[in-house]
Coordinates of C-alpha atoms and ligand atoms in Angstrom, one line a residue:
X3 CA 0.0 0.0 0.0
X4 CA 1.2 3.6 -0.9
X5 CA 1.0 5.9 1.9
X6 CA -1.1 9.2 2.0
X7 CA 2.3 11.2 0.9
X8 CA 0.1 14.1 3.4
X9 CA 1.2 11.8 6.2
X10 CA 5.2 12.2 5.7
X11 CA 6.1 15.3 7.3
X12 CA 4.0 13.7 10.6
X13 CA 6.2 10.7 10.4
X14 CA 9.4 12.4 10.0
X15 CA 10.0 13.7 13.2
X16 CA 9.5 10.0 14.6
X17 CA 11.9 8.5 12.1
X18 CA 14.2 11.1 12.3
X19 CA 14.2 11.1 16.0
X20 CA 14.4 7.1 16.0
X21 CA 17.9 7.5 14.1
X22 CA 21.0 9.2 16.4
X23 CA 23.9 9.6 14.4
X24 CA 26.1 11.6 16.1
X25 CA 29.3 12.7 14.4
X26 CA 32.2 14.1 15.8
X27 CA 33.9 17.5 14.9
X28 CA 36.8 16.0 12.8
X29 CA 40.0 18.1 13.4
X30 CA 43.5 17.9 12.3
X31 CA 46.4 19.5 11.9
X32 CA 47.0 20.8 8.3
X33 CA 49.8 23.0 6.9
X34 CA 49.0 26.5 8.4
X35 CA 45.9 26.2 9.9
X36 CA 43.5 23.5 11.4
X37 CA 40.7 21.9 9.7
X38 CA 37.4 22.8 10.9
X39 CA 34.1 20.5 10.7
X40 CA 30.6 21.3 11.0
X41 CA 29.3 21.7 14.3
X42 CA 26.5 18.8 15.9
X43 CA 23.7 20.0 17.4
X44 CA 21.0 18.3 20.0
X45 CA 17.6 18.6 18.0
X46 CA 16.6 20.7 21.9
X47 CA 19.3 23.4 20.9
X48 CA 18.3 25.1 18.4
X49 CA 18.6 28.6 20.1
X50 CA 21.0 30.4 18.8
X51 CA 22.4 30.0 14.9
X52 CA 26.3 30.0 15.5
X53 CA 26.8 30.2 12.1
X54 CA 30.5 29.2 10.9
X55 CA 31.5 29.9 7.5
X56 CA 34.1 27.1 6.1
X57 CA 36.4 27.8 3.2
X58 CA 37.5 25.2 1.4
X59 CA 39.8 25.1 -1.8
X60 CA 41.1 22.6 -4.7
X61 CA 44.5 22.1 -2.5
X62 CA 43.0 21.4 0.4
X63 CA 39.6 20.2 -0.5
X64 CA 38.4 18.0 2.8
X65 CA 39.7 20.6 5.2
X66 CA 37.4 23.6 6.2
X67 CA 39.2 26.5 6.8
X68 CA 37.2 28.3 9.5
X69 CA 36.2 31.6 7.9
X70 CA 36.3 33.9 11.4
X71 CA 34.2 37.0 11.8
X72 CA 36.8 39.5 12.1
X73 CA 39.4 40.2 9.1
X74 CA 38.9 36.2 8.8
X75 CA 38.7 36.7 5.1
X76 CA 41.7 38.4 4.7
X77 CA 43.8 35.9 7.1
X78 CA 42.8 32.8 5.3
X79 CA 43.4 31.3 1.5
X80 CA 40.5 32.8 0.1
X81 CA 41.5 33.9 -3.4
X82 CA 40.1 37.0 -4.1
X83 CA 41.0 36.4 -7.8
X84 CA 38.9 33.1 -8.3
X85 CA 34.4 32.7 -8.0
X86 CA 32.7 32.0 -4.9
X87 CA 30.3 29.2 -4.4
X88 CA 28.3 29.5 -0.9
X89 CA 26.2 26.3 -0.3
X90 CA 24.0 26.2 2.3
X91 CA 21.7 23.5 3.9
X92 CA 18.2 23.4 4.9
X93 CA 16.4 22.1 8.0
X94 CA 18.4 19.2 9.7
X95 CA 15.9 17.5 12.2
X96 CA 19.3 15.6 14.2
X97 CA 21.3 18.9 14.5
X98 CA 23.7 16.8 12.1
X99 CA 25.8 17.5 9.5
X100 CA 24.4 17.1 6.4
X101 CA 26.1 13.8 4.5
X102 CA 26.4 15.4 1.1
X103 CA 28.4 18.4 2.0
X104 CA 31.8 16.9 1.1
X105 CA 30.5 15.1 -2.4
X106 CA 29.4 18.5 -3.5
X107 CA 32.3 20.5 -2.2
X108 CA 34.6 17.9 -3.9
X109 CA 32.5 18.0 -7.3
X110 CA 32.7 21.7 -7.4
X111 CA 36.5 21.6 -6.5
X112 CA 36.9 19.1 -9.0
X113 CA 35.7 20.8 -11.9
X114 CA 36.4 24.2 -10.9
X115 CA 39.2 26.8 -9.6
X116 CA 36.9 28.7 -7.1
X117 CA 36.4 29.5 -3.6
X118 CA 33.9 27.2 -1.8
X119 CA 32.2 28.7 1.4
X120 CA 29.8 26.1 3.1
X121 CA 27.5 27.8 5.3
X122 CA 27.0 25.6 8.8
X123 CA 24.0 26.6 10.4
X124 CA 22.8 23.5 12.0
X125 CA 22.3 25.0 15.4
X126 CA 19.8 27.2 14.0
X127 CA 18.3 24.4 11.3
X128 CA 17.6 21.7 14.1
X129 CA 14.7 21.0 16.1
X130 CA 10.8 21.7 14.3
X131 CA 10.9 22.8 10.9
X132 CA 9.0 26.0 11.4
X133 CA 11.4 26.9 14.1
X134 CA 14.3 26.8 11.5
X135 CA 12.1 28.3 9.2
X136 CA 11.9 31.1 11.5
X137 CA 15.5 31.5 12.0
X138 CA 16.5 31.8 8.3
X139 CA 15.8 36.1 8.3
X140 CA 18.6 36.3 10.4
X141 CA 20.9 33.6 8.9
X142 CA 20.4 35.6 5.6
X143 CA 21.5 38.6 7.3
X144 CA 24.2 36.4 8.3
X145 CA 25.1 35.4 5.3
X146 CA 24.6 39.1 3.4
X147 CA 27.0 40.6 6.0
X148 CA 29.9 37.6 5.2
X149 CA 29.5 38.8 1.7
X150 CA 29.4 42.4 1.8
X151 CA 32.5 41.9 3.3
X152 CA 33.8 40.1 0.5
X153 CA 32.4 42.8 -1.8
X154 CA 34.2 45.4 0.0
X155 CA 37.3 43.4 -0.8
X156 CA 36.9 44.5 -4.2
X157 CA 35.2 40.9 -5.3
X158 CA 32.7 41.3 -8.1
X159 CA 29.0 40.2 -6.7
X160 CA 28.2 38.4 -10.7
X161 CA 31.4 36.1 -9.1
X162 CA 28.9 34.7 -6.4
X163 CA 26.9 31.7 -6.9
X164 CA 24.6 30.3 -4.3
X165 CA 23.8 26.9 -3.9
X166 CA 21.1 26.2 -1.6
X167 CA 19.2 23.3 -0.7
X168 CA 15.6 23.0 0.0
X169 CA 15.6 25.5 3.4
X170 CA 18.6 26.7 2.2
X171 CA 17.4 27.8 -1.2
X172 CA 14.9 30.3 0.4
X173 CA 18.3 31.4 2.2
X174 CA 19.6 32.1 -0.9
X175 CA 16.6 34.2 -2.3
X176 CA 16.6 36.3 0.7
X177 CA 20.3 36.9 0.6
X178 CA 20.6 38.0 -2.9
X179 CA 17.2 39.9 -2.3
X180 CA 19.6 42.0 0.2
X181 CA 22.1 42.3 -2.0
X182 CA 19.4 43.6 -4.7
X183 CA 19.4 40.9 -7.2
X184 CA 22.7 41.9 -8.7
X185 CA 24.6 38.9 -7.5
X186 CA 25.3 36.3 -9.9
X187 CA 23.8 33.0 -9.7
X188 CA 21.6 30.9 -7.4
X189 CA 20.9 27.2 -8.0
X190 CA 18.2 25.9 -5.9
X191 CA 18.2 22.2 -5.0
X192 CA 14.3 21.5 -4.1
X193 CA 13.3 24.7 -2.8
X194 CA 11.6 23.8 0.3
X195 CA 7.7 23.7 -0.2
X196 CA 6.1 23.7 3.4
X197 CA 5.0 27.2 4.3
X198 CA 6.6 28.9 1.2
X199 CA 4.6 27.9 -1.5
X200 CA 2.0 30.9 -1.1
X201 CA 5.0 33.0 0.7
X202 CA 5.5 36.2 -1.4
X203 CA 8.0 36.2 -3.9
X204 CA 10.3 38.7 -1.6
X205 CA 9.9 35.5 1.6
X206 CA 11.2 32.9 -0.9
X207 CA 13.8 32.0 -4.3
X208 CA 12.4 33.7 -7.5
X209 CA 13.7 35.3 -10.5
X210 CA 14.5 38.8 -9.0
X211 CA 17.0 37.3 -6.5
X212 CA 19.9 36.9 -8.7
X213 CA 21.1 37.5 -12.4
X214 CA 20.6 34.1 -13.0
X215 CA 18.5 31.9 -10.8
X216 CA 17.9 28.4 -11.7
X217 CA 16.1 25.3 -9.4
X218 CA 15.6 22.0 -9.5
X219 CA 12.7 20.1 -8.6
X220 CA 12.5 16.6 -7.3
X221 CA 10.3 16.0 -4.8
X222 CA 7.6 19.1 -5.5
X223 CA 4.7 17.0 -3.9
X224 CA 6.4 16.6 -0.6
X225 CA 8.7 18.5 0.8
X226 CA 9.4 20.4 -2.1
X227 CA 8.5 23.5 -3.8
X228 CA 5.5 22.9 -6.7
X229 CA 5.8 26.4 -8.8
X230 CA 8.5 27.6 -10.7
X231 CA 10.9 29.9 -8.8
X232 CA 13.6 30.4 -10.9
X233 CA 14.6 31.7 -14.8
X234 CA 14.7 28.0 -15.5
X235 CA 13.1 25.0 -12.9
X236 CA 14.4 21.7 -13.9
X237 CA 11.4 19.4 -13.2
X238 CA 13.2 15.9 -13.1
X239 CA 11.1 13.1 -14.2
X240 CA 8.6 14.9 -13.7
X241 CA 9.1 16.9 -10.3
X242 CA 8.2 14.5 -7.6
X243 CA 8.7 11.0 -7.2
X244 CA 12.0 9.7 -8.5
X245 CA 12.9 6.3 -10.1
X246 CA 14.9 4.4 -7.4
X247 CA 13.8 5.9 -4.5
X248 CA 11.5 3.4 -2.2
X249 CA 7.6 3.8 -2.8
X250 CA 6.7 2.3 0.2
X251 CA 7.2 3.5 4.5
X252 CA 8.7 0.3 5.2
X253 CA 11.9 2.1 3.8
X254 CA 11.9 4.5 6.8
X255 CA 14.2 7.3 6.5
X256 CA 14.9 6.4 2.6
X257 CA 11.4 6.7 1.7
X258 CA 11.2 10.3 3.4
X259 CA 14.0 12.4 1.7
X260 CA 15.1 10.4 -1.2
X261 CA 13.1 12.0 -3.5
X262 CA 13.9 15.4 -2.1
X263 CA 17.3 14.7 -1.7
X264 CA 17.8 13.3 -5.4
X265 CA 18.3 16.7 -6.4
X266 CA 21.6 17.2 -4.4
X267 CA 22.5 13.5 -6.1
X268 CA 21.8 14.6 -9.9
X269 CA 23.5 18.0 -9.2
X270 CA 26.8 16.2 -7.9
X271 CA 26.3 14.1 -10.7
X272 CA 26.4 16.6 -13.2
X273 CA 29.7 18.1 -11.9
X274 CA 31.6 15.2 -12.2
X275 CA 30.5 13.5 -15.5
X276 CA 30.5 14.8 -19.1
X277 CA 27.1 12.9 -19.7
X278 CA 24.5 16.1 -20.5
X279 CA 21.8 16.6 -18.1
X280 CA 19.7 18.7 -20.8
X281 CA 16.2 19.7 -20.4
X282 CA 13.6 20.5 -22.7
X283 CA 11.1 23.3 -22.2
X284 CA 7.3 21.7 -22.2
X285 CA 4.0 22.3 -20.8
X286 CA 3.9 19.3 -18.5
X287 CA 5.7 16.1 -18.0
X288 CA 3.1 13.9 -19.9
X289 CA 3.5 16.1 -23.0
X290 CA 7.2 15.8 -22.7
X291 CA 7.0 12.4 -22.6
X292 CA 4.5 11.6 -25.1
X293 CA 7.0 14.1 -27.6
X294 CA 5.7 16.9 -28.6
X295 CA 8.4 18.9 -26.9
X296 CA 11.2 18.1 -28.7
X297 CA 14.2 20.8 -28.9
X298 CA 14.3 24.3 -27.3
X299 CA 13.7 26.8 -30.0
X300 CA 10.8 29.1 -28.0
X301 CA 11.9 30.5 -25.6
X302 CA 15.7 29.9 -25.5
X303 CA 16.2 30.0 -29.6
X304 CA 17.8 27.0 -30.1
X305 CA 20.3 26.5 -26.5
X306 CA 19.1 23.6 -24.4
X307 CA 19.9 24.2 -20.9
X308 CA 21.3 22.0 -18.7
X309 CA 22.1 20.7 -15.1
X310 CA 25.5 22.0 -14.0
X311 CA 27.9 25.0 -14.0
X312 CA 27.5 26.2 -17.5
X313 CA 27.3 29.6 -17.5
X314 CA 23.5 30.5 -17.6
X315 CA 22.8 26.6 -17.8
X316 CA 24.4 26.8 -21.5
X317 CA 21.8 28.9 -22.6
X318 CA 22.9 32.2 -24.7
X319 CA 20.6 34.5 -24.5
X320 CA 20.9 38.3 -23.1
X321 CA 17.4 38.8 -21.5
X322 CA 16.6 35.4 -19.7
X323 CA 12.6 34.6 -19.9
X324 CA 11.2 34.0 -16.4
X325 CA 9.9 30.7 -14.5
X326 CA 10.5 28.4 -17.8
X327 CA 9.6 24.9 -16.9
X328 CA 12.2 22.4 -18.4
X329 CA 11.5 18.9 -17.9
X330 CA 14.0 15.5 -18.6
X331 CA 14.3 12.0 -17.3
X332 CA 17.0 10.7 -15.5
X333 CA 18.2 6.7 -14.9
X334 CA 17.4 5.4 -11.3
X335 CA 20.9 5.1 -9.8
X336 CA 24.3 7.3 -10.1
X337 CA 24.9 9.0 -12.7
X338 CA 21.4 8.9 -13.1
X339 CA 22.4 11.0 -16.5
X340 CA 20.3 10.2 -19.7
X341 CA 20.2 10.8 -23.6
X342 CA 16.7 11.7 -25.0
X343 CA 15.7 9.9 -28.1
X344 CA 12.0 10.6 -30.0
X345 CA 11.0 6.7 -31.2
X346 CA 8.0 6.8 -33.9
X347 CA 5.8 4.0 -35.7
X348 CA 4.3 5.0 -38.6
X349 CA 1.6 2.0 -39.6
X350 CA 1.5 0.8 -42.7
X351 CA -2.7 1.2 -42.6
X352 CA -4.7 2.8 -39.7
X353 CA -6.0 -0.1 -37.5
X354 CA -9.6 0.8 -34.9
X355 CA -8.1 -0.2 -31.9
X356 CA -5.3 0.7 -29.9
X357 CA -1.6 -0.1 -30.8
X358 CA 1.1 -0.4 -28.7
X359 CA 4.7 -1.4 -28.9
X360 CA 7.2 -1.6 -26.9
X361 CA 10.7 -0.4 -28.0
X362 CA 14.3 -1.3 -26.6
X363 CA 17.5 0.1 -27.3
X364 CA 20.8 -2.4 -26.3
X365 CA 24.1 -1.0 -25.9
X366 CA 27.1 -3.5 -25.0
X367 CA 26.0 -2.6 -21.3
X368 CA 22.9 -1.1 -21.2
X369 CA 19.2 -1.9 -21.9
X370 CA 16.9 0.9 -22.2
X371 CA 12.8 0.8 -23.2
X372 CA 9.9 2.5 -24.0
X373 CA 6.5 2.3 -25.2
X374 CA 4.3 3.6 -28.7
X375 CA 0.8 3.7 -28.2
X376 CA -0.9 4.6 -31.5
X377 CA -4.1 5.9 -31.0
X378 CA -7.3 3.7 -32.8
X379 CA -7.7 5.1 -36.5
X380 CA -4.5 6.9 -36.6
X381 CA -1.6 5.9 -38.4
X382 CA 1.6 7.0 -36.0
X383 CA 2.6 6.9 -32.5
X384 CA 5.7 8.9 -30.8
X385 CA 7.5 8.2 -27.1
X386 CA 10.5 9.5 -25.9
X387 CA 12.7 6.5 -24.7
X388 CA 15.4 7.7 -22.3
X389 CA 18.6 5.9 -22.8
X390 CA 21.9 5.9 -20.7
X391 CA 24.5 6.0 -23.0
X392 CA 24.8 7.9 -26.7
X393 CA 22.4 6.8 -29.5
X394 CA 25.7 6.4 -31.4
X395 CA 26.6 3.5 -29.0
X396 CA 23.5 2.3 -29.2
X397 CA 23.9 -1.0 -31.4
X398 CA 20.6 -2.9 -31.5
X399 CA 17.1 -2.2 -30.5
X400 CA 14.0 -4.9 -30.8
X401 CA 10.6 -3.5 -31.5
X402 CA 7.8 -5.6 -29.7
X403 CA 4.2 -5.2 -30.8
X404 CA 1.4 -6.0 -27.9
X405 CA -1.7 -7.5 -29.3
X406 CA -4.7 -6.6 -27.3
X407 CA -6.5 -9.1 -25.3
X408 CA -9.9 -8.2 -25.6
X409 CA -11.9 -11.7 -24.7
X410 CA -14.5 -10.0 -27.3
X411 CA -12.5 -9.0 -29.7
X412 CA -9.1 -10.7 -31.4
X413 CA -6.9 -8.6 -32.0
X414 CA -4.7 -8.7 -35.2
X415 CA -2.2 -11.1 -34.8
X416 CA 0.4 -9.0 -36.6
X417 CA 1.4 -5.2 -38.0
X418 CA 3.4 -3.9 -41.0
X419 CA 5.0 -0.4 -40.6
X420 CA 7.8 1.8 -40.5
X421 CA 10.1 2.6 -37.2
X422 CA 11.9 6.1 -37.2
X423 CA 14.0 7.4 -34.4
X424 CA 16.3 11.0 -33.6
X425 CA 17.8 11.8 -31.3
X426 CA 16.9 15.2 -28.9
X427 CA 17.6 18.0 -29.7
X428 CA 15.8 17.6 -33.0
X429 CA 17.9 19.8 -35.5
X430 CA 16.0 22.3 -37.6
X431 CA 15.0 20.0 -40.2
X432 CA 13.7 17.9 -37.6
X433 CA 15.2 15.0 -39.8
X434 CA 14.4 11.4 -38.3
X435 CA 16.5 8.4 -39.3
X436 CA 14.0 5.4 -40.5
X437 CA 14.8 1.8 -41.1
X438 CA 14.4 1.7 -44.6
X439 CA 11.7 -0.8 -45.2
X440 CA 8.7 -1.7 -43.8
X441 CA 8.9 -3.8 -41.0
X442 CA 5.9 -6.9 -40.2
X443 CA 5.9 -7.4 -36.3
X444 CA 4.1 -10.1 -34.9
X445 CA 2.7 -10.1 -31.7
X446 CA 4.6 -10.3 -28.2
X447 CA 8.0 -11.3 -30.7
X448 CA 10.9 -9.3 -30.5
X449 CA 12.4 -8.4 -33.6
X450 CA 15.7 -7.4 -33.5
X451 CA 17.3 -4.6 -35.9
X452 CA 20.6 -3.3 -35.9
X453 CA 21.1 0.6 -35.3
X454 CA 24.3 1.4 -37.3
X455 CA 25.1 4.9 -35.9
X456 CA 28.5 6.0 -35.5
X457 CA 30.0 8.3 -32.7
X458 CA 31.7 11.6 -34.5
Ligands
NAG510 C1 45.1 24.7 16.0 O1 44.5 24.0 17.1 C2 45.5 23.9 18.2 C3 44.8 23.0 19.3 O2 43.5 23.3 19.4 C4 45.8 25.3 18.7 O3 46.7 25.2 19.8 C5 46.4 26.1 17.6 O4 46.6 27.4 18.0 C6 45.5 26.1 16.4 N1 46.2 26.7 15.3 C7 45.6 27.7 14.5 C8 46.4 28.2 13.4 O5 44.5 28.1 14.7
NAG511 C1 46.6 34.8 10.6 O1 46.3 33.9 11.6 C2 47.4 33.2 12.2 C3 46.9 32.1 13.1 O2 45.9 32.6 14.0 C4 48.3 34.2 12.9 O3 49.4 33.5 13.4 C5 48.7 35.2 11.8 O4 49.5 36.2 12.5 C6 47.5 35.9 11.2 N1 48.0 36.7 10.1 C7 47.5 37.9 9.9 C8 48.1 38.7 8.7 O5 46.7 38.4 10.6
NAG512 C1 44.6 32.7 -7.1 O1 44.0 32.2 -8.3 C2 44.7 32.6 -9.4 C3 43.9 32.2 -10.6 O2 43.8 30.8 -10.6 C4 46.1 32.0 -9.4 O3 46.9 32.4 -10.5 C5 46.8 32.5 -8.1 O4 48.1 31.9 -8.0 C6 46.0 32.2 -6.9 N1 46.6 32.8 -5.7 C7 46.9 32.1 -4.7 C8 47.5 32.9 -3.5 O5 46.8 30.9 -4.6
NAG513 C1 15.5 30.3 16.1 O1 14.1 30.0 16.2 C2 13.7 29.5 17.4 C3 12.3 29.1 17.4 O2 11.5 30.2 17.0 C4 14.0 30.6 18.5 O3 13.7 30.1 19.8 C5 15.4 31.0 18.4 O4 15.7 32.1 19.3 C6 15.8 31.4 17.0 N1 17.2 31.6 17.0 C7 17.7 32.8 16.7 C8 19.2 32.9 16.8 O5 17.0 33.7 16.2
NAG514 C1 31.3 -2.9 -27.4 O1 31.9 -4.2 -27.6 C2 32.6 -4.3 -28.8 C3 33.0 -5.8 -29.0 O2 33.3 -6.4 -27.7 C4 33.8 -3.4 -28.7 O3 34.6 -3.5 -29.9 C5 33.3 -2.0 -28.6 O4 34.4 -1.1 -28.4 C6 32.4 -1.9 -27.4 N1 31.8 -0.6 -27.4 C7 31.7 0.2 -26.3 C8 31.1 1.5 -26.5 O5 32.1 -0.2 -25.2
NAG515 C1 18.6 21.1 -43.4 O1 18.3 20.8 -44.8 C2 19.0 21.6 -45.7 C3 18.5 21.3 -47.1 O2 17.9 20.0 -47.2 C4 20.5 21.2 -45.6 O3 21.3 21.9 -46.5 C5 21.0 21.4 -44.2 O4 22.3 21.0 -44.0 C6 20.1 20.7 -43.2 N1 20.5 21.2 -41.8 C7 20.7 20.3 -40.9 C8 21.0 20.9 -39.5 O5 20.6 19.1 -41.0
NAG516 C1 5.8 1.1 -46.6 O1 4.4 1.1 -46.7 C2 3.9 2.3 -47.1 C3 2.4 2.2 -47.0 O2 1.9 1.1 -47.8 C4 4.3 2.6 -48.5 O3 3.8 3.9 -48.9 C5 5.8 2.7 -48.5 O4 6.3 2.9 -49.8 C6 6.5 1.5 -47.9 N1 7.9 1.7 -47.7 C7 8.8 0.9 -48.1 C8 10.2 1.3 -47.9 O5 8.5 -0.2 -48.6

C-alpha cells in the first residue's frame, strides 16, 4: 500500500528522531591552519544560529578553513581572484551534518578553480521545521554581511553563486534579495515547499534574487516547492517522485527524503561526468514524454539548458525569460544522466483499436525501453525512450508489438509499418532516421534490428 504522501512530514519527526547519528567535529592539523568541521547540534538546541562559514579550496579540499568573523577573510586562503560558491543546507531534524556536504564541495572543487564557502547553520536548522524556518531572516543577514565583506574586498557580486538546498534555497533568495538581485547566480536544489509555496516572492527564491537563478525540482509534492521559482526549474522526471527511491514507509528514513534529496544527487552528478543533463522546455511532464516537446527553440532559440555549472545553464541568450519549466528523465541510480531519443511507428494502414509497442534500445552494457501507443484510426505513435548512453553506442534495439486481449475482440495477430528514431535536440530539419523498409511485427515477438550509428 502507498501511503497518503500528506502523512510524511508527521512521520518524520518519529523517524528522524528514531535514528541518532552523532558525528564528531573531525580536526586535524593541516599545513598552516587547522581543519574545521561542521558543528553537531542536539535537535533541543536550536537557540542560537552559530553560524560558521568554512572555506575550502582545490588544494585542500576536505579541510574547512574556519572563515572567522573578524578580518577572517583576509587571514585565510580565500582567493580574491577566483568565484565563490556558498552552499548552504536546509532544516536538519538531528542537528547533524548534512552527508552530502563533502561530495558536493569535492565535485565543485573538482571541476572548478573557485572558492567554496559552506555555510554551517545547523544550530539554528535543528529541532521543528517552522522553528528553522523562523530563524532563516537572520541567517540571511548572516550570510549578506559575510559577503558584503567580500564585496568590499573589491570581489565582483556576478562572481557569487549560491547553492542552496531546500531550506537553504529560500536562504539564498533572501540573501541576494539584500544584495538587490545583482549577484550572480543561485541554483536551488528542491526549494523547500512547506510554508513557502503561497509566501511572497520577496519571503522565498524567484527570479528577482539573482542574475541568473535556476532550481531543481525533485520531490515538488512533498517536501518540495511545486511552482517555478527560478529563470529556468528543472522538473526531473517529472518533479516529484524519483525512479529508485522506495515507494513504500517500510523504507523509513529512505522513503522520506530520497526523492527530495535526489536533487543534491543529480546535481553532484552533473559536476563530475560529461554525460549532459539537458532539459527541454514543455507544458507538462506527460507532453514531454509523449513528444511533442522536442528541442528548445521558444523561448531559449535554439540553447538547451542543462544541469551543471555552465554559465546561464548553457543557454545564450541576453534577456533570460522567467519561471520556464524544463523537464528531462533521469536513470534510477548514479549518474542517473540520460540521452533523449523521439521513437516513432508509422503503420503501414490505420487499425480501430489501440496499438502499442514496446521499443528497446541495447548497448554493450545497457538496456533501455519505451512504449508507442498509437491511438485507434491513426496511423503513427511517438515516445521518448530515455537511454543511458549515446544513440551512437547504441547498437541494437527490438521493437515488440502488444496485441490486445480483448476476450471480445481478437486482436490482429500482426502489424506492418515503418520505425523512425532521432535523437533530442531535433535539428532544424527535424530530420528522423528510419529503417528503410517496412517492418511486419508479430505479436509479443521481438524483432531485432541493428542501429548502425557512429560516434563523430
Ligand atoms: C590549532 O589548534 C590547536 C589545538 O586546538 C591550537 O593550539 C592552535 O593554536 C590552532 N592553530 C591555529 C592556526 O588556529
Ligand atoms: C593569521 O592567523 C594566524 C593564526 O591565527 C596568525 O598566526 C597570523 O599572524 C595571522 N596573520 C595575519 C596577517 O593576521
Ligand atoms: C589565485 O588564483 C589565481 C587564478 O587561478 C592564481 O593564478 C593564483 O596563484 C591564486 N593565488 C593564490 C594565492 O593561490
Ligand atoms: C531560532 O528559532 C527559534 C524558534 O523560534 C527561536 O527560539 C530561536 O531564538 C531562534 N534563534 C535565533 C538565533 O534567532
Ligand atoms: C562494445 O563491444 C565491442 C566488442 O566487444 C567493442 O569492440 C566496442 O568497443 C564496445 N563498445 C563500447 C562503447 O564499449
Ligand atoms: C537542413 O536541410 C538543408 C536542405 O535540405 C541542408 O542543406 C541542411 O544541411 C540541413 N540542416 C541540418 C541541420 O541538418
Ligand atoms: C511502406 O508502406 C507504405 C504504405 O503502404 C508505402 O507507402 C511505402 O512505400 C512502404 N515503404 C517501403 C520502404 O517499402
Amino acid at each position: 500500500m502507498v501511503e497518503d504522501p500528506k502523512r510524511k512530514p508527521l512521520v518524520a519527526l518519529a523517524v528522524l528522531l528514531l535514528l541518532s547519528s552523532a558525528q564528531a567535529g573531525n580536526t586535524d592539523r593541516l599545513s598552516g591552519h587547522n581543519c574545521t568541521d561542521f558543528q553537531t547540534a542536539n535537535f533541543l538546541q536550536g537557540r542560537k544560529l552559530k553560524v560558521q562559514f568554512l572555506l575550502f579550496t582545490s588544494s585542500n579540499p576536505s579541510c574547512g578553513e574556519l572563515i572567522l568573523p573578524e578580518d577572517g577573510i583576509k587571514n585565510s586562503s580565500f582567493n580574491n581572484s577566483l568565484e565563490t560558491k556558498i552552499i548552504i543546507h536546509g532544516f536538519r531534524a538531528l542537528g547533524t551534518k548534512p552527508s552530502w556536504i563533502e561530495g558536493l564541495v569535492h565535485a565543485i572543487l573538482h571541476t572548478s578553480q573557485v572558492n567554496v564557502i559552506a555555510v554551517d547553520w545547523v544550530y539554528g536548522s535543528t529541532g521543528a521545521y517552522p522553528s528553522a524556518v523562523e530563524n532563516v531572516t537572520q541567517l540571511a543577514l548572516s550570510i549578506s554581511q559575510f559577503i558584503s565583506k567580500l564585496l568590499a574586498l573589491g570581489i565582483s557580486g556576478t562572481s557569487i553563486h549560491i547553492i542552496g538546498v531546500s531550506l537553504g534555497a529560500h536562504v539564498g533568495g533572501l540573501v541576494g534579495h539584500f544584495h538587490g538581485g545583482q549577484l550572480g547566480r543561485i541554483t536551488g536544489l528542491d526549494p523547500a515547499g512547506p510554508k513557502y509555496t503561497r509566501a511572497s516572492p520577496e519571503e522565498r527564491l524567484d527570479p528577482g534574487d539573482a542574475l541568473f537563478v535556476e532550481a531543481i525540482h525533485t520531490d515538488a509534492d512533498n517536501f518540495g516547492i511545486r511552482i517555478p521559482v527560478g529563470h529556468i526549474d528543472y522538473f526531473v522526471n517529472g518533479g516529484k517522485d524519483q525512479p529508485g527511491c522506495p515507494r513504500f514507509i517500510s523504507a523509513g528514513y529512505e522513503y522520506l527524503i530520497c526523492d527530495h534529496m535526489r536533487a543534491v544527487h543529480l546535481y553532484v552528478s552533473a559536476l563530475k561526468h560529461s554525460c549532459p543533463f539537458m532539459a527541454f522546455p514543455c507544458a507538462s511532464h506527460q507532453d514531454f514524454l509523449n513528444g511533442h516537446c522536442l528541442d528548445c527553440v521558444d523561448p531559449f532559440l535554439f540553447s538547451c539548458p542543462r544541469i551543471g555549472l555552465l554559465e546561464q545553464a548553457g543557454v545564450s541568450m541576453r534577456k533570460l525569460p522567467r519561471e520556464v519549466k524544463v523537464y528531462l528523465m533521469t536513470s534510477p541510480s548514479d549518474p542517473f544522466c540520460v540521452h533523449h531519443s523521439l521513437v516513432e511507428f508509422h503503420l503501414q494502414k490505420k487499425r480501430s483499436m489501440v496499438t502499442s509497442i514496446e521499443v528497446t534500445f541495447f548497448s554493450n552494457s545497457t538496456k533501455d525501453t519505451a512504449k508507442i501507443t498509437i491511438p485507434k484510426d491513426q496511423e503513427m505513435g511517438k515516445h521518448l525512450l530515455a537511454h543511458r548512453v549515446p544513440l551512437c553506442q547504441i547498437k541494437s534495439m527490438t521493437l515488440k508489438y502488444l496485441p490486445q486481449s480483448h476476450f471480445w475482440k481478437k486482436d490482429e495477430s500482426s502489424i506492418v509499418g515503418k520505425f523512425c528514431a532521432a535523437p533530442l535536440p531535433l535539428n532544424s530539419n527535424r530530420t528522423m532516421s528510419c529503417l528503410p523498409w517496412n517492418l511486419t511485427l508479430p505479436g509479443n515477438t521481438d524483432i531485432s534490428h541493428d542501429l548502425p550509428t557512429t560516434c563523430t
